[in-house]
Amino acid sequence: MKYMRQMLCIMTLLIIAGCDSRQSAFTGLGPVSSRITLLIWIMFIGAALITLLICVLMMISISGPAGWRQKLTSKKSIVLGGIVFPTVTLTVLLIYGFLILKAGETLTQAENPVRISVVGEQWWWRVIYRHDDGRTTESANELRIPTGRPIEIELTTADVIHSFWIPAYAGKIDMIPGRTNVLHFIADKPGIVSGQCAEYCGGAHALMSFYTVAMTPSDYEAWLAKERANARPALDSQGEQVFLSSGCGGCHTVRGTQANGKIGPDLTHVGSRQSLGAGILPNTTDSFTKWITQHKSIKPENLMPPFNIFSESELQSLSAYLNSLE
Amino acid sequence: MAKPVRRRLRKLLPWGLGLFIAGVVLVLVIAYSGIFNIAASAGHPAWLEWLLMLGKERSVIVNSKPVDVPELNFVELVPLGAAHFQGGCATCHRMPGQVLNPVYDQMLPPPPDLKIHAPMWTLEQLFWIVRHGIQFTGMPSWSGQDRDDEVWAVVAFLEALPSMNVADYLKYASGNSKNSIAAKNYPASQLAGEGRPKVNHSACDRCHDTGNAPPTSPYVPRLGGQDAAYSKRALHEYHSDLRQSGFMEPIAVELDDEHINSLADYYASLKGSVGKTAESVSSKGTDPGRQLAEHGDLLRKIPACLSCHGSSKRPDYPRLTGQSEQYIRQQLQVFQRGIRAKTPHGAIMTTIAKRLNEQQIEAVAAFFANRLPAESTDHNATEGLR
């Protein structure tokens, strides 16, 4: 009995966890996702009503009065209920769905959107902010957006098919090799939600997520100016020295230092992000240590070589340095 | 017709089974009784000698069938093979020009004189014997796990051995080591006190570079100018069987920490520019080796070699400038086969090496081999600028 109750508690917790609004299509934090949420409810309630109707009809056909049963089997009711009704319902739903798909685009055509490119990589996100002057700022594994302004995201991939999905803001769109897909949405109010790769893309697919931070327009502008700037010179040069001399710069860029690798995520302001390893670890000094020493077990198959060469003090100063890159 | 035969066979079956069991019991009784004399001094009776030789020869022939001779420059491998032979094999197999120490001559079977016996085997068979050893003979298998590439140096030497005179052998086997095996006019007092001069197998100069001579073979790395931290790490890895090499492990295992430290410091103090002053250098920006070394390959996710192997980098990362093409190529292939993945540093390079294709290995090996040490310092200077 006690066991049963425990199981019930666990099951309930699991189900409640599914309701976490951070990564839920029911959250509807913007006009695009609100419409999708509405569509979901329409379909859900409609389907429930139709199911109920079918149940009633079945009851009648089994044990209802003879006259009603007669009517049910007539040619007219079969044509109406079996052909006309589903055709009309599905057509209306399809057209409504298409309209919702277009909705984002028409929203953003109204005014100058915020332009961001996201490149899917095994197994992380390369995020490129496109400034009005034509220049770009590269970041990774986190999306920052202003509220109230339309957002236009160009989606491409560096390797296989990924799918970009922030359920709270918009539907998912695939990132397909050789193609550029565009996603539009608007965030209504500030907040942090999470997104996820929604198309199986190899080993660490399930661990390829990211946070999206919606900020007020003034906060966003301030953040973008900071993100655009080079990394501040390190206070403690020992960590920077370990970073540069150990070859980290072969894959990672820290703008303002010699590290200019383009293979892995840009780390110029990694310390200011919500998470490490593409939404896997909280962003703390300890997490950096954990990532450097155990990333092969934290995120199996990720493409970074194992770096188990650091002494305790090197590891500490390296982690502190990375965490200080804000 | 068939029926009587079958009936007769059925009658014989219990007899056959009985004989087989009796045979097994007899062998067990003989083994347990100890009446079979396994003394080496007793030698083998002729019938057993014949049977063992047949088994050995057939086993070598059959098992070496899948072996392919790689495309290697055998002439370049001979000095390396000779130095290893002197350090590891000559004790039992005798040095050319010397009689075999009677201790080893009393082994059963006695270790063959390879000047005579090596030509009896094909290169593939020699490889197989050196790589795997032979049971019941005292012939060990190669001590560097999976380092098949090293075994070919010994095969190259064995191929050259029959036509080698004593002077040639001594030249190859002692390499850059001044301690000549053939030293004459050795004072008796010294002889009495220190023993006959001989090349100790721990003498690095037998193969590696000295202050004024390059390594004896392009398959041997240049150590002069290498960071002490790297050399120390390499010797410790050999010492503790983490890095595999049939050449270096037997030597490193006898070195203690003090030896390792002083050797590493010694090589760090040597100038690394030996024999490499004014060779032609491909300085074009289009050279794929230079491209890979300086910028990597984004598509294949290969970082620039110099992001770790530039000279302002960690001292426990090796410098590659001036290493031969052959050595760099061979080591990259060893990395690709996962043989060096056991060490933390090797695990990093294994990941990267597996992303290189054959052409990239060739190109990058050529780039580092032809790079001038001066150029590497220049590169540092520009790298150091913020």
XYZ file of C-alpha atoms in Angstrom:
712
model
C 0.000 0.000 0.000
C 2.832 2.327 1.013
C 4.616 1.352 -2.185
C 1.547 2.214 -4.230
C 1.303 5.626 -2.613
C 4.973 6.302 -3.348
C 4.491 5.316 -6.963
C 1.460 7.592 -7.169
C 3.481 10.499 -5.777
C 6.279 9.909 -8.278
C 3.867 9.643 -11.174
C 2.107 12.840 -10.126
C 5.411 14.669 -9.842
C 6.411 13.489 -13.301
C 3.163 14.699 -14.784
C 3.396 18.039 -12.998
C 6.957 18.412 -14.299
C 5.465 18.216 -17.779
C 3.452 21.314 -16.947
C 6.600 23.380 -16.324
C 5.848 26.465 -18.345
C 9.500 26.961 -19.351
C 9.277 24.465 -22.178
C 5.603 24.038 -22.899
C 3.546 24.720 -25.987
C 0.652 25.657 -23.665
C 2.494 28.632 -22.212
C 1.814 30.909 -25.181
C 4.052 33.849 -24.315
C 3.643 35.616 -27.671
C 1.037 36.152 -30.381
C 2.408 33.346 -32.575
C 2.462 30.718 -29.853
C -0.852 31.978 -28.419
C -2.495 31.169 -31.718
C -0.880 27.764 -31.741
C -2.119 27.207 -28.198
C -5.602 28.251 -29.284
C -5.417 25.820 -32.198
C -4.349 23.066 -29.807
C -7.334 23.767 -27.534
C -9.759 23.914 -30.461
C -8.502 20.578 -31.732
C -8.417 19.031 -28.272
C -11.908 20.098 -27.261
C -13.294 19.366 -30.747
C -11.775 15.893 -30.701
C -13.210 15.275 -27.234
C -16.696 16.324 -28.373
C -16.497 14.160 -31.496
C -15.366 11.179 -29.416
C -18.297 11.719 -27.085
C -20.694 11.931 -30.051
C -19.349 8.677 -31.522
C -19.783 6.955 -28.137
C -23.410 8.076 -27.955
C -24.066 6.944 -31.533
C -22.540 3.551 -30.761
C -24.723 3.175 -27.673
C -27.776 3.961 -29.793
C -26.789 1.535 -32.537
C -26.382 -1.239 -29.965
C -29.294 -0.741 -27.620
C -31.276 2.299 -28.827
C -34.898 2.353 -30.059
C -35.479 0.631 -33.409
C -36.498 3.884 -35.130
C -33.234 5.636 -34.217
C -31.190 2.628 -35.298
C -33.032 2.694 -38.615
C -32.131 6.355 -39.115
C -28.476 5.765 -38.290
C -28.095 3.178 -41.029
C -29.759 5.299 -43.698
C -27.681 6.335 -46.691
C -28.179 10.010 -45.889
C -26.705 9.857 -42.393
C -23.693 7.847 -43.658
C -22.904 10.406 -46.374
C -23.405 13.356 -44.033
C -21.659 11.940 -40.963
C -18.982 9.850 -42.686
C -17.947 11.999 -45.668
C -19.223 15.563 -45.488
C -18.589 16.184 -41.781
C -14.913 15.032 -41.683
C -14.095 16.714 -45.009
C -15.456 20.072 -43.888
C -13.924 19.880 -40.399
C -10.458 18.895 -41.637
C -10.473 21.485 -44.438
C -11.369 24.256 -42.027
C -8.652 23.113 -39.628
C -6.085 22.968 -42.458
C -6.853 26.485 -43.657
C -6.777 27.755 -40.097
C -3.405 26.021 -39.603
C -1.971 27.632 -42.735
C -3.133 31.028 -41.537
C -1.353 30.511 -38.236
C 1.830 29.503 -40.055
C 1.667 32.760 -42.024
C 0.773 34.830 -38.993
C 4.345 35.306 -37.779
C 5.540 36.482 -41.146
C 2.835 39.093 -41.545
C 3.481 40.287 -38.015
C 7.160 40.916 -38.710
C 6.647 42.514 -42.103
C 4.947 45.358 -40.314
C 8.165 46.726 -38.849
C 11.920 46.213 -38.908
C 12.493 42.886 -37.123
C 15.392 41.837 -34.907
C 17.547 39.624 -37.136
C 19.320 36.656 -35.617
C 20.874 33.607 -37.302
C 21.003 30.272 -35.546
C 23.144 27.455 -36.931
C 22.487 23.948 -35.652
C 25.716 22.079 -34.879
C 26.267 18.652 -33.374
C 25.244 19.271 -30.521
C 24.964 22.959 -29.796
C 23.626 26.204 -31.267
C 25.722 28.878 -32.972
C 23.851 32.167 -32.482
C 24.729 35.177 -34.630
C 23.199 38.587 -33.916
C 22.929 40.719 -37.064
C 23.331 44.408 -36.341
C 21.722 47.178 -38.381
C 25.162 48.292 -39.628
C 25.662 44.910 -41.297
C 28.122 43.598 -38.701
C 27.531 40.484 -36.658
C 28.241 39.274 -33.141
C 28.639 35.584 -32.514
C 27.449 33.854 -29.373
C 26.230 30.379 -28.572
C 23.656 28.222 -26.831
C 21.470 31.071 -25.678
C 19.057 33.403 -27.394
C 18.423 36.919 -26.101
C 15.508 38.855 -27.544
C 13.712 42.130 -26.835
C 10.036 42.032 -25.910
C 7.392 43.578 -28.140
C 9.522 43.589 -31.283
C 9.135 41.019 -34.046
C 11.992 38.513 -34.154
C 13.214 36.956 -37.390
C 15.464 33.936 -37.007
C 17.339 32.435 -39.956
C 17.789 28.737 -39.356
C 20.583 26.763 -41.013
C 22.676 23.737 -40.097
C 26.374 22.974 -40.236
C 25.945 19.220 -40.417
C 22.749 17.149 -40.145
C 19.044 18.009 -39.807
C 18.195 19.694 -36.514
C 14.930 21.291 -35.472
C 14.708 24.610 -33.650
C 11.919 24.782 -31.130
C 11.035 27.310 -28.437
C 7.573 25.996 -27.503
C 6.677 29.085 -25.483
C 7.117 31.384 -28.487
C 6.605 29.492 -31.737
C 6.236 26.186 -33.502
C 9.288 24.141 -34.428
C 11.070 24.513 -37.749
C 13.669 22.122 -39.153
C 17.222 23.181 -39.927
C 17.965 21.438 -43.202
C 21.395 21.129 -44.879
C 21.627 23.496 -47.855
C 18.499 25.455 -46.930
C 17.693 28.544 -44.918
C 14.383 28.443 -43.067
C 13.000 31.511 -41.372
C 11.093 31.639 -38.102
C 9.104 34.658 -36.895
C 7.687 35.372 -33.492
C 7.185 38.038 -30.859
C 7.748 37.796 -27.128
C 5.125 39.622 -25.099
C 6.851 39.948 -21.736
C 10.311 39.466 -20.222
C 11.210 36.025 -18.944
C 13.340 32.951 -19.437
C 12.099 29.896 -21.301
C 13.905 26.918 -22.706
C 14.141 25.430 -26.174
C 15.271 22.117 -27.535
C 16.447 20.407 -30.691
C 13.318 18.592 -31.835
C 14.759 16.386 -34.585
C 17.001 13.448 -33.725
C 20.482 14.532 -34.808
C 22.828 11.903 -33.374
C 24.307 10.884 -30.022
C 23.853 13.941 -27.813
C 20.586 15.101 -29.422
C 18.642 14.957 -26.175
C 21.260 17.193 -24.546
C 21.038 19.899 -27.200
C 18.890 22.575 -25.633
C 19.182 26.270 -24.881
C 17.602 29.101 -22.934
C 15.828 32.057 -24.465
C 15.901 35.239 -22.429
C 13.323 37.886 -23.345
C 14.282 41.341 -22.056
C 12.727 44.794 -22.184
C 13.964 46.678 -25.279
C 16.235 48.963 -23.228
C 17.730 46.029 -21.299
C 18.224 44.210 -24.571
C 20.066 47.110 -26.199
C 22.333 47.394 -23.160
C 22.973 43.665 -23.192
C 23.671 43.622 -26.939
C 26.188 46.448 -26.645
C 27.976 44.478 -23.931
C 27.799 41.238 -25.916
C 29.203 43.013 -28.941
C 32.233 44.293 -27.015
C 35.378 42.229 -26.596
C 36.044 40.310 -23.425
C 37.388 42.509 -20.670
C 41.068 41.879 -19.926
C 41.276 39.104 -17.370
C 41.841 40.198 -13.781
C 43.681 36.989 -13.012
C 45.944 36.334 -15.966
C 46.771 32.799 -14.836
C 43.456 31.365 -15.982
C 43.716 33.154 -19.301
C 47.252 31.850 -19.698
C 46.061 28.263 -19.112
C 43.251 28.794 -21.634
C 45.539 30.160 -24.336
C 48.544 27.901 -23.839
C 46.490 24.701 -23.623
C 45.112 25.210 -27.103
C 41.496 26.023 -26.152
C 41.717 28.855 -28.701
C 42.070 26.304 -31.490
C 38.326 25.703 -31.278
C 36.923 28.544 -29.157
C 36.954 32.289 -29.670
C 37.334 34.791 -26.878
C 37.245 38.123 -28.669
C 40.011 40.385 -27.450
C 42.494 37.518 -27.009
C 44.452 35.350 -29.466
C 41.804 32.654 -29.114
C 39.991 32.749 -32.439
C 38.865 29.163 -33.113
C 35.584 28.754 -34.958
C 34.947 25.041 -34.411
C 33.273 25.216 -31.014
C 31.047 27.750 -29.220
C 32.214 31.357 -28.901
C 33.167 31.915 -25.260
C 33.672 35.697 -25.250
C 30.879 36.248 -22.730
C 30.227 32.675 -21.660
C 30.153 33.650 -17.983
C 26.988 35.689 -18.505
C 24.951 32.859 -20.013
C 22.246 30.911 -18.215
C 23.794 27.505 -18.812
C 26.825 25.524 -19.954
C 27.093 22.749 -22.517
C 23.936 23.864 -24.398
C 21.441 24.003 -21.554
C 23.012 21.148 -19.574
C 24.727 22.648 -16.509
C 24.014 25.784 -14.452
C 26.580 28.490 -15.129
C 28.880 28.387 -12.104
C 32.636 28.085 -11.606
C 32.109 24.531 -10.367
C 30.167 23.706 -13.504
C 33.095 24.816 -15.645
C 35.375 22.503 -13.669
C 32.846 19.719 -14.017
C 32.469 20.295 -17.739
C 36.227 20.387 -18.410
C 36.935 17.222 -16.464
C 33.806 15.154 -17.121
C 32.197 16.445 -20.289
C 32.528 13.056 -21.954
C 30.161 11.552 -19.384
C 27.985 14.646 -18.888
C 27.325 14.909 -22.621
C 28.444 11.646 -24.249
C 29.779 11.794 -27.822
C 30.179 15.577 -27.801
C 32.985 16.570 -30.167
C 35.304 18.333 -27.708
C 38.463 16.309 -26.992
C 38.813 15.123 -23.379
C 41.055 17.494 -21.398
C 42.160 15.577 -18.321
C 45.588 17.151 -18.251
C 45.139 20.024 -15.830
C 46.528 20.243 -12.316
C 44.122 21.189 -9.544
C 45.304 24.810 -9.506
C 45.229 25.107 -13.307
C 41.690 23.783 -13.318
C 40.604 26.251 -10.650
C 42.090 29.282 -12.371
C 40.769 28.145 -15.772
C 37.248 27.703 -14.422
C 37.381 31.031 -12.609
C 38.612 32.726 -15.787
C 35.818 31.270 -17.925
C 33.211 32.180 -15.327
C 34.574 35.733 -15.257
C 33.984 36.183 -19.008
C 30.762 38.120 -18.551
C 26.810 -54.342 -48.715
C 26.314 -51.207 -46.603
C 24.722 -53.031 -43.704
C 27.623 -55.343 -42.780
C 30.060 -52.414 -42.904
C 27.917 -50.389 -40.574
C 27.483 -53.353 -38.247
C 31.225 -53.919 -38.168
C 31.835 -50.233 -37.432
C 29.338 -50.346 -34.620
C 31.217 -53.261 -33.152
C 34.510 -51.320 -33.377
C 33.108 -48.206 -31.729
C 33.516 -49.343 -28.086
C 37.049 -50.468 -28.887
C 37.918 -47.102 -30.443
C 36.455 -45.218 -27.521
C 38.283 -47.446 -25.066
C 41.604 -46.938 -26.840
C 41.125 -43.152 -26.869
C 40.393 -43.040 -23.137
C 43.345 -45.325 -22.458
C 45.561 -42.983 -24.491
C 44.458 -39.931 -22.538
C 44.987 -41.764 -19.251
C 48.440 -42.885 -20.394
C 49.474 -39.297 -21.243
C 48.195 -38.069 -17.855
C 50.055 -40.867 -16.065
C 53.277 -40.060 -17.910
C 52.918 -36.339 -17.160
C 52.123 -36.953 -13.489
C 54.802 -39.562 -12.987
C 57.498 -37.117 -14.113
C 59.331 -39.723 -16.148
C 59.359 -37.450 -19.216
C 62.563 -35.447 -18.905
C 62.020 -31.803 -19.764
C 65.612 -30.844 -18.942
C 67.095 -28.487 -21.484
C 70.316 -30.459 -21.073
C 68.540 -33.619 -22.228
C 67.819 -32.193 -25.643
C 64.981 -33.360 -27.839
C 64.790 -36.858 -29.249
C 64.940 -36.765 -33.045
C 61.252 -37.582 -33.531
C 60.166 -34.805 -31.157
C 62.577 -32.332 -32.730
C 61.059 -33.154 -36.119
C 57.514 -32.786 -34.824
C 58.197 -29.462 -33.038
C 59.965 -27.997 -36.060
C 57.103 -29.036 -38.321
C 54.556 -27.474 -35.974
C 56.532 -24.258 -35.617
C 57.225 -23.787 -39.314
C 53.669 -24.507 -40.372
C 52.287 -22.233 -37.670
C 54.488 -19.308 -38.752
C 53.677 -19.870 -42.423
C 49.925 -20.172 -41.897
C 49.538 -17.395 -39.320
C 51.638 -14.871 -41.233
C 49.452 -15.203 -44.351
C 47.354 -12.057 -43.620
C 50.442 -9.871 -43.081
C 51.081 -7.200 -45.721
C 54.420 -5.449 -46.090
C 53.716 -1.709 -45.728
C 55.223 0.883 -48.025
C 58.107 1.959 -45.863
C 61.626 2.975 -46.734
C 63.420 -0.064 -45.321
C 66.872 1.492 -45.737
C 65.863 4.324 -43.399
C 64.577 1.849 -40.836
C 67.769 -0.226 -40.627
C 69.645 1.947 -38.065
C 66.641 1.911 -35.738
C 66.210 -1.844 -36.118
C 69.927 -2.410 -35.578
C 70.021 -0.336 -32.392
C 67.030 -2.218 -31.024
C 68.600 -5.539 -32.011
C 71.734 -4.586 -30.118
C 69.751 -3.586 -27.033
C 67.077 -6.254 -27.035
C 67.945 -9.219 -29.242
C 71.735 -9.559 -29.481
C 72.008 -11.002 -25.977
C 70.407 -14.237 -27.142
C 70.903 -14.077 -30.900
C 74.590 -12.940 -30.799
C 76.078 -9.784 -32.260
C 77.581 -10.201 -35.691
C 81.274 -10.924 -35.301
C 81.014 -12.330 -31.814
C 80.468 -15.811 -30.473
C 77.303 -16.411 -28.527
C 77.566 -16.262 -24.774
C 77.546 -19.937 -23.668
C 74.755 -19.204 -21.186
C 72.305 -18.521 -23.983
C 73.734 -21.259 -26.136
C 72.462 -23.706 -23.542
C 68.851 -22.751 -24.156
C 66.639 -25.349 -25.806
C 66.153 -24.658 -28.636
C 69.330 -22.537 -28.856
C 68.568 -19.051 -30.230
C 69.396 -19.172 -33.940
C 72.136 -17.105 -35.540
C 69.973 -14.735 -37.541
C 72.646 -14.042 -40.123
C 71.922 -17.604 -41.273
C 68.325 -18.058 -40.196
C 66.695 -14.722 -41.113
C 66.934 -15.367 -44.893
C 64.993 -18.620 -44.402
C 61.836 -16.637 -43.750
C 59.922 -14.148 -45.868
C 59.531 -10.547 -44.624
C 55.932 -11.286 -43.627
C 57.031 -14.327 -41.620
C 59.845 -12.398 -39.935
C 57.333 -9.712 -39.011
C 54.991 -12.270 -37.545
C 57.731 -13.908 -35.456
C 59.052 -10.594 -34.077
C 55.534 -9.275 -33.475
C 54.098 -12.355 -31.774
C 57.065 -14.386 -30.473
C 57.140 -18.205 -30.376
C 55.869 -20.374 -27.549
C 58.258 -22.740 -25.726
C 61.326 -21.160 -27.292
C 61.948 -18.077 -25.142
C 61.194 -15.760 -28.085
C 59.029 -12.948 -26.587
C 56.304 -11.039 -28.392
C 56.718 -7.305 -29.157
C 56.510 -5.318 -25.950
C 54.878 -2.218 -27.486
C 51.227 -3.210 -27.625
C 49.843 -2.936 -31.174
C 52.915 -1.051 -32.391
C 53.181 -3.100 -35.602
C 54.794 -0.089 -37.259
C 57.858 -0.470 -35.005
C 58.268 -4.153 -35.744
C 59.004 -3.358 -39.387
C 62.220 -1.591 -38.336
C 63.489 -4.874 -36.911
C 62.342 -6.706 -40.044
C 64.234 -4.177 -42.179
C 67.337 -4.810 -40.110
C 66.953 -8.598 -40.359
C 66.625 -8.307 -44.117
C 69.859 -6.310 -44.260
C 71.722 -8.397 -41.681
C 73.074 -11.236 -43.865
C 74.883 -8.813 -46.159
C 76.131 -6.630 -43.319
C 79.765 -6.738 -42.259
C 80.818 -6.292 -38.647
C 81.890 -2.668 -39.114
C 78.540 -1.757 -40.697
C 76.683 -3.460 -37.900
C 78.672 -1.642 -35.234
C 78.110 1.656 -36.994
C 74.349 1.140 -37.124
C 73.989 -0.396 -33.686
C 75.927 2.288 -31.841
C 74.458 5.169 -33.846
C 75.583 8.511 -32.474
C 76.869 6.897 -29.299
C 80.579 7.523 -28.895
C 81.023 4.503 -26.703
C 82.196 2.227 -29.457
C 81.621 -1.440 -29.030
C 84.847 -2.137 -30.846
C 87.018 0.159 -28.716
C 90.584 -1.044 -28.579
C 93.510 0.121 -26.470
C 91.328 -0.042 -23.433
C 93.564 0.062 -20.354
C 93.577 -3.154 -18.358
C 92.914 -1.326 -15.097
C 89.782 0.175 -16.555
C 88.804 -3.148 -18.048
C 89.220 -4.767 -14.649
C 87.321 -2.036 -12.837
C 84.513 -1.178 -15.207
C 84.355 -4.080 -17.565
C 84.569 -4.273 -21.303
C 83.304 -1.138 -23.042
C 79.956 -1.716 -24.580
C 77.016 0.254 -25.785
C 74.543 0.343 -22.968
C 71.002 0.037 -24.231
C 70.028 3.070 -22.205
C 72.341 5.268 -24.290
C 69.886 7.604 -26.018
C 72.511 8.653 -28.552
C 72.296 5.224 -30.172
C 69.247 6.538 -32.022
C 68.487 10.129 -31.052
C 70.151 13.392 -32.025
C 73.143 14.810 -30.233
C 74.480 18.345 -30.113
C 75.957 17.928 -33.574
C 74.318 14.935 -35.236
C 70.737 14.288 -36.338
C 68.824 11.145 -35.289
C 70.108 7.986 -36.960
C 66.813 7.385 -38.751
C 63.996 9.662 -39.865
C 61.686 7.352 -37.893
C 63.397 8.519 -34.699
C 62.211 11.809 -33.168
C 64.509 14.748 -32.632
C 64.785 15.504 -28.914
C 67.134 18.505 -28.876
C 65.258 21.685 -28.026
C 62.147 19.849 -26.872
C 60.625 21.263 -23.685
C 61.807 19.427 -20.581
C 58.224 19.039 -19.353
C 57.293 17.181 -22.520
C 60.321 14.865 -22.473
C 59.667 14.089 -18.817
C 56.064 13.260 -19.521
C 57.008 11.033 -22.460
C 59.579 9.087 -20.422
C 57.177 8.674 -17.501
C 54.484 7.433 -19.870
C 56.890 4.890 -21.370
C 58.106 3.971 -17.904
C 54.600 3.166 -16.666
C 53.430 1.323 -19.813
C 50.895 4.039 -20.657
C 52.539 4.931 -23.949
C 53.299 1.940 -26.092
C 56.671 1.407 -27.729
C 58.748 -1.736 -28.061
C 61.808 0.487 -28.448
C 61.338 3.003 -25.651
C 59.523 1.060 -22.926
C 62.360 -1.414 -22.209
C 64.720 1.552 -21.879
C 62.439 3.860 -19.885
C 61.463 1.157 -17.412
C 65.029 1.174 -16.072
C 65.184 4.954 -15.629
C 64.313 6.417 -12.257
C 62.850 9.892 -11.687
C 66.270 11.469 -11.357
C 67.481 9.993 -14.632
C 64.313 11.164 -16.339
C 64.611 14.695 -14.972
C 68.242 15.111 -15.926
C 67.752 13.623 -19.403
C 64.786 15.912 -20.043
C 66.790 18.943 -18.932
C 69.733 17.835 -21.059
C 67.659 17.577 -24.227
C 65.906 20.871 -23.492
C 69.312 22.517 -23.362
C 70.405 21.103 -26.745
C 69.770 23.291 -29.759
C 67.047 21.828 -31.897
C 68.319 23.216 -35.166
C 70.693 20.355 -35.931
C 70.982 19.559 -39.616
C 68.121 21.876 -40.489
C 69.420 25.208 -41.546
C 68.653 26.107 -45.116
C 66.381 23.542 -46.653
C 63.720 24.622 -49.083
C 60.592 25.688 -47.295
C 57.145 25.884 -48.761
C 56.240 29.341 -47.582
C 53.324 29.777 -49.933
C 50.036 30.519 -48.265
C 48.393 27.908 -50.459
C 50.377 25.036 -48.960
C 47.664 22.781 -47.465
C 50.019 21.738 -44.654
C 50.601 25.337 -43.620
C 46.887 26.040 -43.931
C 46.061 23.158 -41.606
C 48.828 24.023 -39.156
C 47.901 27.686 -38.901
C 44.140 27.674 -39.431
C 42.879 24.097 -39.106
C 39.970 22.742 -41.116
C 36.586 24.053 -40.034
C 34.564 21.521 -42.032
C 36.325 18.523 -40.541
C 36.425 20.238 -37.126
C 40.227 20.125 -36.959
C 41.755 22.967 -34.908
C 44.991 24.602 -36.060
C 47.979 22.413 -35.060
C 49.790 25.505 -33.837
C 47.037 26.320 -31.346
C 48.664 23.604 -29.218
C 52.030 22.968 -30.888
C 53.176 26.569 -31.260
C 56.162 27.386 -29.102
C 54.430 29.678 -26.598
C 52.116 26.845 -25.596
C 52.085 24.478 -22.625
C 55.554 23.039 -22.046
C 54.108 19.534 -21.777
C 52.801 19.760 -25.348
C 55.494 18.679 -27.842
C 57.148 21.015 -30.369
C 56.917 19.565 -33.855
C 59.155 21.859 -35.875
C 62.066 19.942 -37.318
C 60.651 16.472 -36.721
C 60.880 14.383 -39.862
C 57.936 13.766 -42.168
C 58.218 10.052 -41.531
C 58.047 10.423 -37.765
C 55.106 12.833 -37.749
C 53.191 10.726 -40.245
C 53.824 7.546 -38.309
C 52.784 9.083 -34.993
C 49.573 10.511 -36.482
C 48.760 7.046 -37.780
C 49.485 5.566 -34.355
C 47.104 8.144 -32.860
C 44.456 7.281 -35.439
C 44.679 3.630 -34.452
C 43.928 4.705 -30.868
C 47.204 3.322 -29.509
C 48.140 6.532 -27.686
C 44.677 7.209 -26.225
C 45.557 5.807 -22.783
C 47.276 8.977 -21.577
C 45.317 12.207 -20.923
C 47.409 14.136 -23.427
C 47.239 11.321 -25.970
C 43.456 11.231 -25.643
C 43.253 14.848 -26.811
C 45.377 14.191 -29.890
C 43.589 10.918 -30.649
C 40.322 12.834 -31.044
C 41.940 15.304 -33.438
C 44.039 12.770 -35.376
C 40.975 10.696 -36.190
C 39.528 13.686 -38.056
C 42.539 13.961 -40.406
C 42.501 12.305 -43.798
C 45.554 10.766 -45.463
C 46.360 13.819 -47.581
C 46.165 16.071 -44.548
C 48.585 13.843 -42.653
C 51.053 13.986 -45.565
C 50.705 17.744 -45.932
C 51.030 18.604 -42.284
C 53.963 16.225 -41.776
C 55.761 17.906 -44.673
C 54.959 21.352 -43.297
C 56.442 20.724 -39.854
C 59.421 18.833 -41.262
C 60.382 21.713 -43.520
C 59.628 24.469 -41.072
C 62.664 26.391 -39.908
C 63.133 26.786 -36.168
C 63.686 30.499 -36.784
C 60.274 30.713 -38.386
C 58.670 29.181 -35.354
C 60.160 31.866 -33.133
C 58.922 34.517 -35.552
C 55.497 32.995 -35.334
C 55.745 33.244 -31.587
C 56.597 36.867 -31.751
C 53.521 37.664 -33.785
C 51.430 35.327 -31.667
C 52.592 37.106 -28.539
C 51.279 40.407 -29.833
C 47.837 41.212 -28.615
